[in-house]
Amino acid sequence: MPNAIEISREGRVALIRLNRPAQLNALNTQLATEMVEAVETLDADTDVGALVITGSERAFAAGADIAEMAGKSAEQMIEENVFAIWDRFAASRLPKIAAVNGYALGGGCELMMMCDFAIAGEGAKFGQPEIKIGVIAGMGGTQRMTKQIGRALSMDLHLTGRMMAADEALRAGLVARVVPDAEVVATAMAAAAQIASYSRPAARLAREAVMKAEELSLREGILYERALFHRLFGSRDQREGMAAFIEKRQPDFHGDR
C-alpha cells in the first residue's frame, strides 16, 4: 500500500495527495516511485478521466529531498539517473491538475509544471531556489519554466532563488487560476470533473496538441492539430457528441476510439 501518497476517487476523478507532512512533502525516491506507479495505473483505467495532485495546507511540495541526495557523488547521480523517473509522470496522457497551497519550491514547482495546469491558493509561493544550495533544477525546471513564463522571468527565479507570490504567478502564466486557499482542492476537483465528463480520447488529444505547440513551428503544429482532429472522426464519441449537439441534448460519451 502507498505510504508517501494518498489516493482517493470521486466519480471519474482521482485525487493524489502527497503525504510527507513532516518533510513539507519533499520529493524522495519512495514518493516518486509511488506517484509514478499510481499515475500509470490510473492512466490505464478507462473509468478515470482526470487527475488532481495536491499536498497540504502548508506545502504542495517544498522541493526534492535534500537529505537523500546530499552525500551522493556525481558518479552516483549519473549512474542512478536521479530524477529520470519523473519523465514517466510527465509522459502520462491523463489530464492532470495541480492544486497548490503553501510552498511549491524546487522539485515541488517542477512537479506542478509537469501537470497540465495549476490552480493555486492566494497564499501559495513558487520558486526554484536550488542556486542557494549550490545546484540547479534537475526535474525540468529550467526548461518548463522558460517555456511557460519566458526567459527573463525564468532567469530571475533561477539565478536569484527568490519566491514568487500567487498573484505574480498568475500574471506570469505559471498558474491558470488563483482562488481562496480554502477553495483550492474543491476548485481543482470541479475542473477535473468537468474534463472527465467529456470524451476521454478528445481530452487526451487536446492536451497532446497543446503540448506539441511548445515543440513545433506554427505550420507544423497546425498540421499536427489537424491530423488529430481528423482522427477523432473515427470515434463513437465524436458521432455521439455532434448528434447530441444537433438534437439539443447532453452527450453520453463512452471513451472509445
XYZ file of C-alpha atoms in Angstrom:
257
model
C 0.000 0.000 0.000
C 1.246 3.535 -0.754
C 2.699 5.461 2.185
C 4.160 8.640 0.727
C 0.949 9.433 -1.169
C -2.772 9.018 -0.520
C -5.146 8.142 -3.364
C -8.911 8.666 -3.436
C -11.589 8.676 -6.128
C -14.612 10.890 -6.682
C -16.567 9.729 -9.697
C -14.239 9.779 -12.713
C -11.666 11.953 -10.930
C -8.709 10.607 -8.972
C -7.058 12.686 -6.241
C -3.454 12.061 -5.193
C -2.333 13.824 -2.026
C 1.370 13.993 -1.165
C 1.783 12.586 2.325
C 5.123 13.527 3.883
C 3.918 16.365 6.142
C 6.963 16.366 8.445
C 9.174 16.997 5.398
C 6.759 19.508 3.794
C 6.123 16.831 1.145
C 9.732 16.815 -0.061
C 10.017 14.509 -3.067
C 12.104 11.470 -2.212
C 12.608 8.232 -4.155
C 9.752 6.456 -2.375
C 7.286 9.234 -3.165
C 8.443 9.420 -6.788
C 8.081 5.672 -7.242
C 4.638 5.544 -5.639
C 3.464 8.564 -7.613
C 4.634 7.273 -10.990
C 3.223 3.789 -10.433
C -0.117 5.230 -9.293
C -0.398 7.613 -12.242
C 0.481 4.919 -14.762
C -2.197 2.666 -13.250
C -4.770 5.467 -13.347
C -3.765 6.343 -16.908
C -4.669 2.815 -17.990
C -8.027 2.883 -16.154
C -10.779 3.837 -18.601
C -13.009 4.840 -15.677
C -10.652 7.704 -14.767
C -10.959 10.872 -16.819
C -8.753 13.341 -14.923
C -6.336 13.591 -12.011
C -5.740 16.179 -9.283
C -2.392 16.349 -7.449
C -2.239 18.236 -4.155
C -0.257 18.493 -0.942
C -1.117 20.045 2.407
C -2.162 23.496 3.575
C 1.474 24.340 4.351
C 3.109 22.930 1.248
C 2.286 21.425 -2.103
C 5.908 20.243 -2.039
C 8.822 22.240 -0.653
C 11.342 20.639 -3.018
C 13.298 17.467 -3.557
C 14.544 15.586 -0.511
C 17.963 17.188 0.025
C 18.905 14.801 2.831
C 18.523 11.864 0.430
C 20.878 13.399 -2.149
C 23.412 15.402 -0.147
C 26.003 12.639 0.220
C 25.924 11.352 -3.353
C 28.803 11.809 -5.774
C 28.452 12.985 -9.361
C 29.145 9.414 -10.457
C 26.294 8.098 -8.289
C 23.882 10.733 -9.552
C 24.728 9.824 -13.151
C 24.622 6.071 -12.559
C 21.273 6.253 -10.750
C 19.962 8.792 -13.304
C 18.372 10.706 -10.442
C 15.000 12.331 -11.260
C 14.625 10.467 -14.593
C 11.659 8.578 -13.106
C 9.660 11.824 -13.245
C 9.768 11.689 -17.045
C 7.244 8.860 -16.771
C 4.892 11.091 -14.773
C 5.139 13.859 -17.359
C 4.521 11.345 -20.165
C 1.164 10.246 -18.720
C -1.690 11.099 -21.099
C -4.170 11.584 -18.237
C -5.197 15.257 -17.812
C -3.505 16.424 -14.602
C -4.308 19.463 -12.461
C -2.041 20.669 -9.653
C -3.952 22.077 -6.663
C -1.379 24.210 -4.857
C -1.445 25.567 -1.337
C 1.608 26.838 0.518
C 5.074 26.248 -0.879
C 5.745 24.879 -4.362
C 9.510 25.213 -4.462
C 12.270 23.438 -6.366
C 11.060 19.957 -7.210
C 7.594 20.926 -5.988
C 7.381 23.738 -8.543
C 8.739 21.345 -11.177
C 6.101 18.738 -10.314
C 3.426 21.409 -10.615
C 4.744 22.377 -14.068
C 4.602 18.718 -15.182
C 0.843 18.899 -14.652
C -1.315 20.344 -17.424
C -2.239 23.410 -15.379
C -2.298 24.609 -11.791
C -4.916 26.152 -9.538
C -3.275 27.981 -6.650
C -4.347 29.415 -3.336
C -3.869 33.101 -2.623
C -1.117 32.292 -0.141
C 0.872 29.967 -2.411
C 4.565 30.628 -3.046
C 6.606 29.420 -6.033
C 10.275 29.297 -6.870
C 13.391 27.447 -7.965
C 15.803 28.111 -5.076
C 18.349 25.390 -5.965
C 21.026 28.039 -6.619
C 21.066 28.715 -2.865
C 22.434 25.234 -2.160
C 24.937 25.100 -4.998
C 22.960 23.243 -7.660
C 20.304 23.910 -10.315
C 16.879 22.469 -11.084
C 17.045 18.825 -12.189
C 13.451 17.803 -12.925
C 12.940 20.094 -15.894
C 12.529 23.412 -14.106
C 14.838 25.491 -16.318
C 13.113 24.170 -19.444
C 9.436 24.105 -18.470
C 9.507 27.413 -16.624
C 11.220 29.189 -19.516
C 8.637 27.840 -21.960
C 5.794 28.873 -19.644
C 6.821 32.337 -18.485
C 9.696 33.424 -20.751
C 13.452 33.699 -20.451
C 13.765 36.917 -18.435
C 11.480 35.915 -15.573
C 12.749 32.339 -15.561
C 16.331 33.638 -15.326
C 15.270 35.901 -12.461
C 13.848 33.000 -10.458
C 16.626 30.509 -11.205
C 19.506 32.927 -10.624
C 18.199 34.781 -7.559
C 16.303 31.908 -5.968
C 13.524 34.288 -4.941
C 9.965 33.190 -4.324
C 7.046 34.319 -6.481
C 3.672 35.024 -4.854
C 0.445 33.659 -6.307
C -0.685 36.937 -7.877
C 2.615 37.304 -9.756
C 2.489 33.632 -10.788
C -0.957 34.216 -12.270
C 0.161 37.301 -14.187
C 3.223 35.443 -15.471
C 1.219 32.440 -16.653
C 2.814 29.983 -14.247
C -0.624 29.100 -12.834
C -4.036 29.190 -14.511
C -6.207 30.375 -11.614
C -5.835 31.795 -8.106
C -8.635 31.178 -5.602
C -9.014 31.482 -1.808
C -6.776 28.975 -0.038
C -9.713 27.017 1.385
C -11.206 26.525 -2.101
C -8.168 25.223 -3.976
C -8.824 21.487 -3.887
C -12.582 21.840 -4.439
C -11.987 24.127 -7.420
C -9.455 21.730 -8.914
C -11.750 18.761 -8.368
C -14.622 20.599 -10.060
C -12.420 21.438 -13.054
C -11.217 17.839 -13.220
C -14.803 16.556 -13.061
C -15.707 18.822 -15.975
C -12.774 17.470 -18.019
C -13.641 13.890 -17.060
C -17.220 14.387 -18.257
C -16.025 14.897 -21.825
C -14.801 12.353 -24.354
C -11.662 10.688 -22.990
C -9.958 10.419 -26.406
C -10.762 14.055 -27.199
C -9.369 15.271 -23.868
C -6.179 13.276 -24.342
C -5.625 14.522 -27.867
C -6.429 18.125 -26.885
C -3.666 18.096 -24.266
C -1.330 16.334 -26.678
C -1.876 19.043 -29.291
C -1.287 21.837 -26.775
C 1.914 20.167 -25.551
C 3.183 19.845 -29.122
C 2.775 23.593 -29.589
C 5.890 24.037 -27.425
C 7.960 21.863 -29.767
C 6.726 22.581 -33.299
C 6.665 25.581 -35.597
C 3.254 27.178 -36.140
C 2.837 25.476 -39.522
C 3.923 22.081 -38.184
C 1.662 22.499 -35.172
C -1.372 23.335 -37.281
C -0.822 20.245 -39.423
C -0.370 18.119 -36.287
C -3.559 19.507 -34.738
C -5.494 18.904 -37.949
C -4.348 15.279 -38.107
C -5.607 14.718 -34.544
C -8.882 16.493 -35.361
C -9.433 14.242 -38.381
C -8.506 11.163 -36.335
C -11.271 11.832 -33.825
C -13.880 11.384 -36.562
C -13.210 7.666 -36.225
C -14.550 7.636 -32.663
C -18.039 6.897 -31.421
C -17.710 9.846 -29.041
C -17.416 12.243 -31.991
C -20.582 10.883 -33.526
C -22.396 10.981 -30.190
C -21.177 14.485 -29.342
C -22.231 16.001 -32.654
C -25.549 14.156 -32.685
C -26.285 15.420 -29.171
C -25.468 18.986 -30.235
C -27.828 18.781 -33.215
C -30.543 17.127 -31.100
C -30.060 19.674 -28.273
C -29.363 17.096 -25.556
C -26.469 16.136 -23.315
C -23.994 13.712 -24.929
C -23.382 10.254 -23.495
C -19.669 9.742 -24.047
C -18.171 6.261 -23.822
C -14.485 6.994 -24.189
C -13.897 4.516 -27.008
C -11.757 5.310 -30.024
